[in-house]
């Protein structure tokens, strides 16, 4: 895959002297030999991995037949959706929602591509890391999804089987929320508790728990935005409104002190600064479920409001998503850009997800490299629970990770 490493190398040259923390020079050196290295992947696979990097994400059903079980796991997760009589209600909700969600996935190719993109991102990252950080090599990536295969717990078991001693939980959500990264870290903690006393206890864990303003992430978003704005006709290009659309969150979660909204906002500001504030913009929120109040304004309401004000051109940016899945391919592309755009008489485009962007893969490698060199179990932020937290597992999880000896 990484003889698109040439693309990564060229992107580094374009970035020039922009600071990417301590990892810039090692990344540049690594790309010089990345093609040669990727051609010897068989040799890499034969070496016992020393450092395992678990790439955490929500996941998605790969096929239509996977939809029901995906929904069942999602609605059974008390960290994400606490329900009364959860073990009874969750199966009923999953069964009821499955036909509609199956229909949505059928319109985007019959399944989610998130596993494919995560694997490409992970392979590109470790190909660079092995060159950048030989003292922690070989590195092996593992995909750990919360609600779809490969499940987080299964990935941990595989890491133990592979003899991993240094384990890094690398969230693929740039912005921390107790509902997303927090849920995945709670799952790691619970699994470790079940395994206590076994060989699994010998893995030393650390966490990359957020990275909202990493220069590589910001640069990757800026590149996709510039590329898409250039596709508007020259007559309307200056009139485009940029809508940074992120997954919404219930206000009851936000009001406990969840840092997600402020971290998403920080990314938006950093991206607009990189772009030079060339266009008007707003941060908007999508994917609200149920009757309770969530973060707003909602993406669809903003599009309707802009249309009433006479705006004709808008660019959707999936600012909280690092790869394509149903929220980009169905909700943004079909529901907003195509259907709502037609209804409102607006020309709506979407910037590409980061997917296998060379700049983004380089950023992942830089984040992991800097983390490994820092030799700290987690950020200072992870040690702080939400001030009004109601989940006792969150406190135990934080103590588990902050007390790791590396």
Short mmCIF file of C-alpha atoms in Angstrom, two decimals:
data_model
loop_
_atom_site.label_atom_id
_atom_site.label_comp_id
_atom_site.label_asym_id
_atom_site.label_seq_id
_atom_site.Cartn_x
_atom_site.Cartn_y
_atom_site.Cartn_z
CA UNK A 1 0.00 0.00 0.00
CA UNK A 2 2.72 2.44 0.95
CA UNK A 3 4.25 2.99 -2.36
CA UNK A 4 1.79 5.71 -2.16
CA UNK A 5 4.62 6.58 0.26
CA UNK A 6 5.86 8.68 -2.64
CA UNK A 7 2.72 10.75 -2.12
CA UNK A 8 3.51 11.03 1.58
CA UNK A 9 7.06 12.14 0.84
CA UNK A 10 5.92 14.79 -1.60
CA UNK A 11 3.39 16.11 0.91
CA UNK A 12 6.17 16.54 3.47
CA UNK A 13 8.14 18.63 1.01
CA UNK A 14 5.08 20.79 0.38
CA UNK A 15 4.63 21.38 4.11
CA UNK A 16 8.12 22.83 4.28
CA UNK A 17 9.18 24.00 7.72
CA UNK A 18 5.79 23.79 9.39
CA UNK A 19 6.36 22.39 12.88
CA UNK A 20 4.91 18.98 13.65
CA UNK A 21 6.41 18.54 17.10
CA UNK A 22 9.39 16.29 17.65
CA UNK A 23 8.51 13.83 14.91
CA UNK A 24 9.07 15.89 11.77
CA UNK A 25 12.64 14.91 10.94
CA UNK A 26 12.12 11.20 11.68
CA UNK A 27 9.03 11.21 9.44
CA UNK A 28 10.97 12.84 6.62
CA UNK A 29 13.78 10.31 6.94
CA UNK A 30 11.29 7.47 7.10
CA UNK A 31 9.56 8.47 3.86
CA UNK A 32 12.87 8.36 2.00
CA UNK A 33 12.97 4.60 2.51
CA UNK A 34 9.26 3.86 2.78
CA UNK A 35 8.88 2.37 -0.70
CA UNK A 36 11.91 0.14 -0.20
CA UNK A 37 10.58 -0.91 3.20
CA UNK A 38 7.04 -1.61 1.98
CA UNK A 39 8.42 -3.95 -0.65
CA UNK A 40 9.87 -6.10 2.12
CA UNK A 41 6.60 -6.46 4.05
CA UNK A 42 7.02 -10.24 4.18
CA UNK A 43 10.19 -9.77 6.21
CA UNK A 44 8.38 -7.34 8.48
CA UNK A 45 5.57 -9.80 9.14
CA UNK A 46 8.05 -12.50 10.16
CA UNK A 47 9.45 -10.41 13.01
CA UNK A 48 7.81 -10.53 16.42
CA UNK A 49 6.13 -7.16 17.07
CA UNK A 50 7.34 -5.22 20.09
CA UNK A 51 4.86 -2.33 20.12
CA UNK A 52 1.17 -2.78 19.43
CA UNK A 53 -0.94 0.21 18.45
CA UNK A 54 -4.66 -0.35 18.96
CA UNK A 55 -6.66 1.96 16.69
CA UNK A 56 -9.92 2.65 18.47
CA UNK A 57 -13.13 3.62 16.73
CA UNK A 58 -16.85 2.99 16.71
CA UNK A 59 -16.74 0.76 13.63
CA UNK A 60 -19.51 -0.10 11.21
CA UNK A 61 -21.21 -3.14 9.68
CA UNK A 62 -19.22 -4.48 6.74
CA UNK A 63 -22.27 -6.18 5.22
CA UNK A 64 -26.04 -5.78 5.46
CA UNK A 65 -26.22 -8.96 7.53
CA UNK A 66 -24.00 -7.30 10.16
CA UNK A 67 -26.36 -4.37 10.74
CA UNK A 68 -28.53 -5.89 13.47
CA UNK A 69 -25.64 -7.08 15.65
CA UNK A 70 -23.90 -3.72 15.21
CA UNK A 71 -26.99 -1.91 16.46
CA UNK A 72 -27.48 -4.38 19.30
CA UNK A 73 -23.96 -3.79 20.63
CA UNK A 74 -24.44 -0.05 20.28
CA UNK A 75 -27.69 0.06 22.25
CA UNK A 76 -26.30 -2.29 24.91
CA UNK A 77 -23.43 0.12 25.65
CA UNK A 78 -24.33 1.89 28.89
CA UNK A 79 -21.42 4.30 28.41
CA UNK A 80 -22.99 5.57 25.20
CA UNK A 81 -26.74 5.19 25.71
CA UNK A 82 -27.84 4.42 29.27
CA UNK A 83 -31.34 2.98 29.13
CA UNK A 84 -33.74 1.64 31.73
CA UNK A 85 -34.00 -2.14 31.51
CA UNK A 86 -31.18 -1.98 28.96
CA UNK A 87 -30.87 -5.73 28.36
CA UNK A 88 -34.56 -5.82 27.42
CA UNK A 89 -34.90 -2.55 25.55
CA UNK A 90 -31.70 -2.76 23.49
CA UNK A 91 -32.67 -5.89 21.50
CA UNK A 92 -36.11 -4.42 20.82
CA UNK A 93 -34.67 -1.11 19.58
CA UNK A 94 -32.04 -2.85 17.44
CA UNK A 95 -34.65 -5.08 15.79
CA UNK A 96 -36.94 -2.13 15.15
CA UNK A 97 -34.25 0.11 13.65
CA UNK A 98 -32.37 -2.52 11.65
CA UNK A 99 -34.54 -2.45 8.45
CA UNK A 100 -34.15 1.31 8.01
CA UNK A 101 -30.43 1.25 8.73
CA UNK A 102 -29.96 -1.71 6.34
CA UNK A 103 -31.64 0.38 3.64
CA UNK A 104 -29.23 3.25 4.28
CA UNK A 105 -26.19 0.97 4.04
CA UNK A 106 -27.56 -0.56 0.84
CA UNK A 107 -27.40 2.92 -0.72
CA UNK A 108 -23.69 3.33 0.06
CA UNK A 109 -22.45 0.03 -1.30
CA UNK A 110 -23.88 -2.51 1.16
CA UNK A 111 -21.66 -1.81 4.15
CA UNK A 112 -19.32 0.57 5.92
CA UNK A 113 -15.82 1.14 4.49
CA UNK A 114 -14.42 2.24 7.87
CA UNK A 115 -12.50 -0.99 8.48
CA UNK A 116 -10.81 -0.78 5.08
CA UNK A 117 -9.76 2.83 5.65
CA UNK A 118 -8.57 2.14 9.21
CA UNK A 119 -6.41 -0.73 7.99
CA UNK A 120 -4.86 1.45 5.28
CA UNK A 121 -4.22 4.23 7.77
CA UNK A 122 -2.73 1.79 10.28
CA UNK A 123 -0.43 0.12 7.78
CA UNK A 124 0.81 3.45 6.48
CA UNK A 125 1.44 4.61 10.02
CA UNK A 126 3.47 1.58 11.15
CA UNK A 127 5.47 1.50 7.90
CA UNK A 128 6.69 4.98 8.78
CA UNK A 129 7.04 4.30 12.51
CA UNK A 130 9.38 1.36 12.00
CA UNK A 131 11.76 3.71 10.24
CA UNK A 132 11.26 6.63 12.63
CA UNK A 133 11.55 4.73 15.91
CA UNK A 134 13.66 1.57 15.51
CA UNK A 135 14.05 1.28 19.28
CA UNK A 136 10.31 0.55 19.66
CA UNK A 137 10.02 -1.46 16.41
CA UNK A 138 8.61 -3.64 15.01
CA UNK A 139 5.27 -1.89 15.39
CA UNK A 140 2.02 -3.61 14.58
CA UNK A 141 -1.37 -1.94 14.29
CA UNK A 142 -4.59 -3.53 15.50
CA UNK A 143 -8.13 -2.39 14.75
CA UNK A 144 -10.37 -2.24 17.82
CA UNK A 145 -13.98 -1.34 17.07
CA UNK A 146 -16.55 -0.80 19.78
CA UNK A 147 -19.60 -2.23 18.00
CA UNK A 148 -18.33 -4.13 14.94
CA UNK A 149 -15.69 -6.73 14.22
CA UNK A 150 -12.84 -6.71 15.01
CA UNK A 151 -14.07 -5.87 18.50
CA UNK A 152 -11.77 -4.09 20.95
CA UNK A 153 -11.67 -7.08 23.29
CA UNK A 154 -10.75 -9.48 20.47
CA UNK A 155 -7.99 -7.15 19.31
CA UNK A 156 -6.53 -7.06 22.84
CA UNK A 157 -6.55 -10.85 22.96
CA UNK A 158 -4.67 -10.90 19.65
CA UNK A 159 -2.11 -8.44 21.00
CA UNK A 160 -1.52 -10.71 23.98
CA UNK A 161 -1.22 -13.72 21.70
CA UNK A 162 1.36 -11.86 19.59
CA UNK A 163 3.45 -11.20 22.70
CA UNK A 164 3.03 -7.42 22.69
CA UNK A 165 4.60 -5.80 25.74
CA UNK A 166 4.09 -2.09 24.92
CA UNK A 167 0.45 -1.37 24.06
CA UNK A 168 -0.77 2.01 22.82
CA UNK A 169 -4.49 2.75 22.72
CA UNK A 170 -4.70 5.30 19.88
CA UNK A 171 -8.16 6.82 19.58
CA UNK A 172 -9.16 7.63 16.02
CA UNK A 173 -11.53 10.28 17.33
CA UNK A 174 -9.41 13.46 17.35
CA UNK A 175 -11.79 14.98 19.91
CA UNK A 176 -12.35 13.33 23.27
CA UNK A 177 -15.84 12.46 24.47
CA UNK A 178 -16.90 10.11 27.22
CA UNK A 179 -19.38 8.66 24.70
CA UNK A 180 -16.73 7.68 22.16
CA UNK A 181 -13.09 7.47 23.28
CA UNK A 182 -14.23 7.15 26.89
CA UNK A 183 -16.39 4.15 26.05
CA UNK A 184 -13.51 2.43 24.23
CA UNK A 185 -11.10 3.07 27.11
CA UNK A 186 -13.67 1.75 29.58
CA UNK A 187 -13.88 -1.40 27.46
CA UNK A 188 -10.08 -1.83 27.64
CA UNK A 189 -10.16 -1.35 31.41
CA UNK A 190 -12.99 -3.86 31.89
CA UNK A 191 -11.23 -6.42 29.71
CA UNK A 192 -7.97 -5.93 31.61
CA UNK A 193 -9.80 -6.51 34.88
CA UNK A 194 -11.18 -9.79 33.58
CA UNK A 195 -7.67 -10.77 32.49
CA UNK A 196 -5.92 -9.77 35.72
CA UNK A 197 -3.50 -12.47 36.82
CA UNK A 198 -3.11 -13.83 33.28
CA UNK A 199 -0.33 -13.15 30.76
CA UNK A 200 -2.35 -10.17 29.54
CA UNK A 201 -1.34 -8.31 32.68
CA UNK A 202 2.22 -7.95 31.40
CA UNK A 203 1.22 -5.47 28.68
CA UNK A 204 2.08 -1.89 29.63
CA UNK A 205 -0.64 0.43 28.34
CA UNK A 206 -0.52 4.06 27.32
CA UNK A 207 -3.15 6.22 25.63
CA UNK A 208 -3.27 8.78 22.85
CA UNK A 209 -6.59 10.15 24.02
CA UNK A 210 -7.05 13.30 21.88
CA UNK A 211 -5.28 15.32 19.17
CA UNK A 212 -7.64 18.10 18.02
CA UNK A 213 -5.05 20.69 16.97
CA UNK A 214 -2.20 18.52 15.73
CA UNK A 215 -0.64 20.41 12.83
CA UNK A 216 -0.88 17.41 10.50
CA UNK A 217 -4.59 16.92 11.19
CA UNK A 218 -5.23 20.62 10.62
CA UNK A 219 -3.17 20.61 7.42
CA UNK A 220 -4.97 17.53 6.08
CA UNK A 221 -8.37 19.15 6.61
CA UNK A 222 -7.16 22.39 5.01
CA UNK A 223 -5.99 20.48 1.93
CA UNK A 224 -9.32 18.73 1.42
CA UNK A 225 -11.19 22.02 1.82
CA UNK A 226 -9.01 23.86 -0.69
CA UNK A 227 -9.37 20.98 -3.15
CA UNK A 228 -13.17 20.99 -2.91
CA UNK A 229 -13.63 24.76 -3.01
CA UNK A 230 -11.62 24.77 -6.23
CA UNK A 231 -14.37 22.60 -7.77
CA UNK A 232 -16.96 25.36 -7.41
CA UNK A 233 -17.20 27.55 -10.50
CA UNK A 234 -15.08 30.69 -10.37
CA UNK A 235 -18.24 32.82 -10.43
CA UNK A 236 -19.49 31.51 -7.07
CA UNK A 237 -16.29 30.31 -5.38
CA UNK A 238 -15.98 33.37 -3.14
CA UNK A 239 -19.61 33.04 -2.01
CA UNK A 240 -19.23 29.54 -0.53
CA UNK A 241 -20.16 29.11 3.14
CA UNK A 242 -18.09 26.45 4.91
CA UNK A 243 -20.13 24.27 7.28
CA UNK A 244 -17.98 22.20 9.62
CA UNK A 245 -20.30 19.35 10.50
CA UNK A 246 -19.60 17.17 13.54
CA UNK A 247 -21.56 14.38 15.21
CA UNK A 248 -23.84 15.94 17.81
CA UNK A 249 -24.00 15.00 21.48
CA UNK A 250 -26.86 15.09 24.02
CA UNK A 251 -26.77 18.24 26.13
CA UNK A 252 -27.04 16.18 29.31
CA UNK A 253 -23.62 14.71 28.42
CA UNK A 254 -22.17 18.13 27.55
CA UNK A 255 -23.50 19.66 30.76
CA UNK A 256 -21.58 17.13 32.85
CA UNK A 257 -18.38 18.72 31.53
CA UNK A 258 -17.64 16.62 28.45
CA UNK A 259 -14.80 18.39 26.54
CA UNK A 260 -15.97 17.33 23.06
CA UNK A 261 -17.59 20.60 21.87
CA UNK A 262 -14.62 22.78 22.81
CA UNK A 263 -12.13 20.39 21.20
CA UNK A 264 -14.12 20.29 17.94
CA UNK A 265 -14.26 24.08 18.03
CA UNK A 266 -10.49 24.22 18.50
CA UNK A 267 -9.99 22.16 15.32
CA UNK A 268 -12.33 24.43 13.38
CA UNK A 269 -10.47 27.55 14.46
CA UNK A 270 -7.07 26.03 13.65
CA UNK A 271 -8.24 24.96 10.19
CA UNK A 272 -9.72 28.37 9.40
CA UNK A 273 -6.53 30.07 10.58
CA UNK A 274 -4.55 27.83 8.22
CA UNK A 275 -6.93 28.74 5.39
CA UNK A 276 -6.57 32.44 6.18
CA UNK A 277 -10.27 32.86 7.00
CA UNK A 278 -11.03 32.99 3.29
CA UNK A 279 -14.73 32.18 3.65
CA UNK A 280 -17.53 32.61 6.18
CA UNK A 281 -18.05 29.49 8.25
CA UNK A 282 -20.06 27.86 11.02
CA UNK A 283 -19.71 24.80 13.26
CA UNK A 284 -22.86 22.71 12.96
CA UNK A 285 -24.00 19.37 14.39
CA UNK A 286 -25.52 16.29 12.78
CA UNK A 287 -26.90 12.82 13.58
CA UNK A 288 -29.21 13.76 16.45
CA UNK A 289 -31.29 10.82 17.67
CA UNK A 290 -34.40 10.96 19.86
CA UNK A 291 -36.42 13.78 21.44
CA UNK A 292 -33.93 15.05 24.05
CA UNK A 293 -31.98 18.30 23.39
CA UNK A 294 -28.62 17.88 21.65
CA UNK A 295 -25.88 20.26 20.55
CA UNK A 296 -27.18 22.67 17.94
CA UNK A 297 -27.62 24.19 15.43
CA UNK A 298 -28.36 21.04 13.47
CA UNK A 299 -26.75 20.77 10.04
CA UNK A 300 -30.03 20.44 8.14
CA UNK A 301 -31.58 23.42 9.95
CA UNK A 302 -28.57 25.57 9.08
CA UNK A 303 -28.81 24.64 5.40
CA UNK A 304 -32.49 25.61 5.39
CA UNK A 305 -31.70 28.87 7.17
CA UNK A 306 -28.94 29.79 4.74
CA UNK A 307 -31.27 29.09 1.83
CA UNK A 308 -33.88 31.46 3.25
CA UNK A 309 -31.18 34.14 3.49
CA UNK A 310 -30.40 33.73 -0.21
CA UNK A 311 -27.22 31.72 0.10
CA UNK A 312 -26.70 29.36 -2.83
CA UNK A 313 -23.38 27.60 -2.23
CA UNK A 314 -22.10 25.64 0.75
CA UNK A 315 -19.29 23.23 1.53
CA UNK A 316 -19.79 20.51 4.14
CA UNK A 317 -16.64 19.50 6.01
CA UNK A 318 -16.73 16.27 8.10
CA UNK A 319 -14.60 17.83 10.82
CA UNK A 320 -15.02 15.13 13.48
CA UNK A 321 -14.68 12.16 11.10
CA UNK A 322 -11.33 10.88 9.81
CA UNK A 323 -12.67 8.32 7.32
CA UNK A 324 -15.77 7.72 5.26
CA UNK A 325 -18.70 5.89 6.80
CA UNK A 326 -22.47 6.24 6.92
CA UNK A 327 -22.43 9.78 8.40
CA UNK A 328 -20.44 11.08 5.43
CA UNK A 329 -21.62 8.83 2.60
CA UNK A 330 -25.33 8.77 3.42
CA UNK A 331 -26.16 11.62 5.79
CA UNK A 332 -23.90 14.28 4.28
CA UNK A 333 -23.80 13.19 0.64
CA UNK A 334 -27.35 11.92 0.10
CA UNK A 335 -29.52 13.54 2.78
CA UNK A 336 -27.87 16.96 2.91
CA UNK A 337 -25.98 17.63 -0.32
CA UNK A 338 -28.28 15.81 -2.73
CA UNK A 339 -31.79 15.76 -1.25
CA UNK A 340 -31.82 18.87 0.94
CA UNK A 341 -29.67 20.79 -1.52
CA UNK A 342 -32.20 20.11 -4.26
CA UNK A 343 -35.12 21.00 -2.00
CA UNK A 344 -33.51 24.32 -0.98
CA UNK A 345 -32.11 25.19 -4.39
CA UNK A 346 -28.53 25.16 -3.11
CA UNK A 347 -25.29 23.86 -4.58
CA UNK A 348 -23.82 21.80 -1.73
CA UNK A 349 -20.56 19.90 -1.96
CA UNK A 350 -18.65 17.89 0.65
CA UNK A 351 -14.90 17.92 1.18
CA UNK A 352 -13.30 14.48 1.04
CA UNK A 353 -12.81 12.48 4.21
CA UNK A 354 -9.17 12.12 5.22
CA UNK A 355 -9.09 8.38 4.43
CA UNK A 356 -5.66 7.63 2.90
CA UNK A 357 -4.52 11.24 2.64
CA UNK A 358 -0.69 11.18 2.71
CA UNK A 359 -0.67 14.21 4.99
CA UNK A 360 -3.05 12.49 7.39
CA UNK A 361 -1.11 9.21 7.48
CA UNK A 362 2.05 11.17 8.16
CA UNK A 363 0.20 12.94 10.98
CA UNK A 364 -0.81 9.60 12.54
CA UNK A 365 2.82 8.47 12.47
CA UNK A 366 3.99 11.75 13.98
CA UNK A 367 1.40 11.58 16.78
CA UNK A 368 2.38 7.99 17.61
CA UNK A 369 6.11 8.75 17.42
CA UNK A 370 5.84 11.77 19.70
CA UNK A 371 3.76 9.75 22.16
CA UNK A 372 6.25 6.88 22.26
CA UNK A 373 9.17 9.25 22.72
CA UNK A 374 7.38 11.10 25.51
CA UNK A 375 7.01 7.86 27.48
CA UNK A 376 3.95 9.12 29.37
CA UNK A 377 0.86 6.96 29.95
CA UNK A 378 -1.66 9.62 28.84
CA UNK A 379 -2.38 13.33 28.59
CA UNK A 380 -3.01 15.44 31.67
CA UNK A 381 -6.59 15.85 30.50
CA UNK A 382 -7.37 12.13 30.77
CA UNK A 383 -6.75 12.23 34.51
CA UNK A 384 -9.67 14.64 34.96
CA UNK A 385 -13.17 13.19 35.11
CA UNK A 386 -16.10 15.28 33.97
CA UNK A 387 -17.02 17.37 37.05
CA UNK A 388 -20.58 15.97 37.06
CA UNK A 389 -19.64 12.43 35.97
CA UNK A 390 -22.20 9.76 36.87
CA UNK A 391 -20.27 6.72 35.64
CA UNK A 392 -18.06 5.14 38.34
CA UNK A 393 -16.17 3.10 35.72
CA UNK A 394 -14.73 6.32 34.26
CA UNK A 395 -12.80 7.00 37.44
CA UNK A 396 -11.44 3.46 37.65
CA UNK A 397 -10.44 3.56 33.97
CA UNK A 398 -8.50 6.79 34.45
CA UNK A 399 -6.72 5.41 37.47
CA UNK A 400 -5.83 2.29 35.46
CA UNK A 401 -4.18 4.24 32.66
CA UNK A 402 -2.52 6.99 34.72
CA UNK A 403 -0.89 4.37 36.98
CA UNK A 404 0.73 2.41 34.14
CA UNK A 405 4.50 1.93 34.48
CA UNK A 406 6.22 2.30 31.10
#
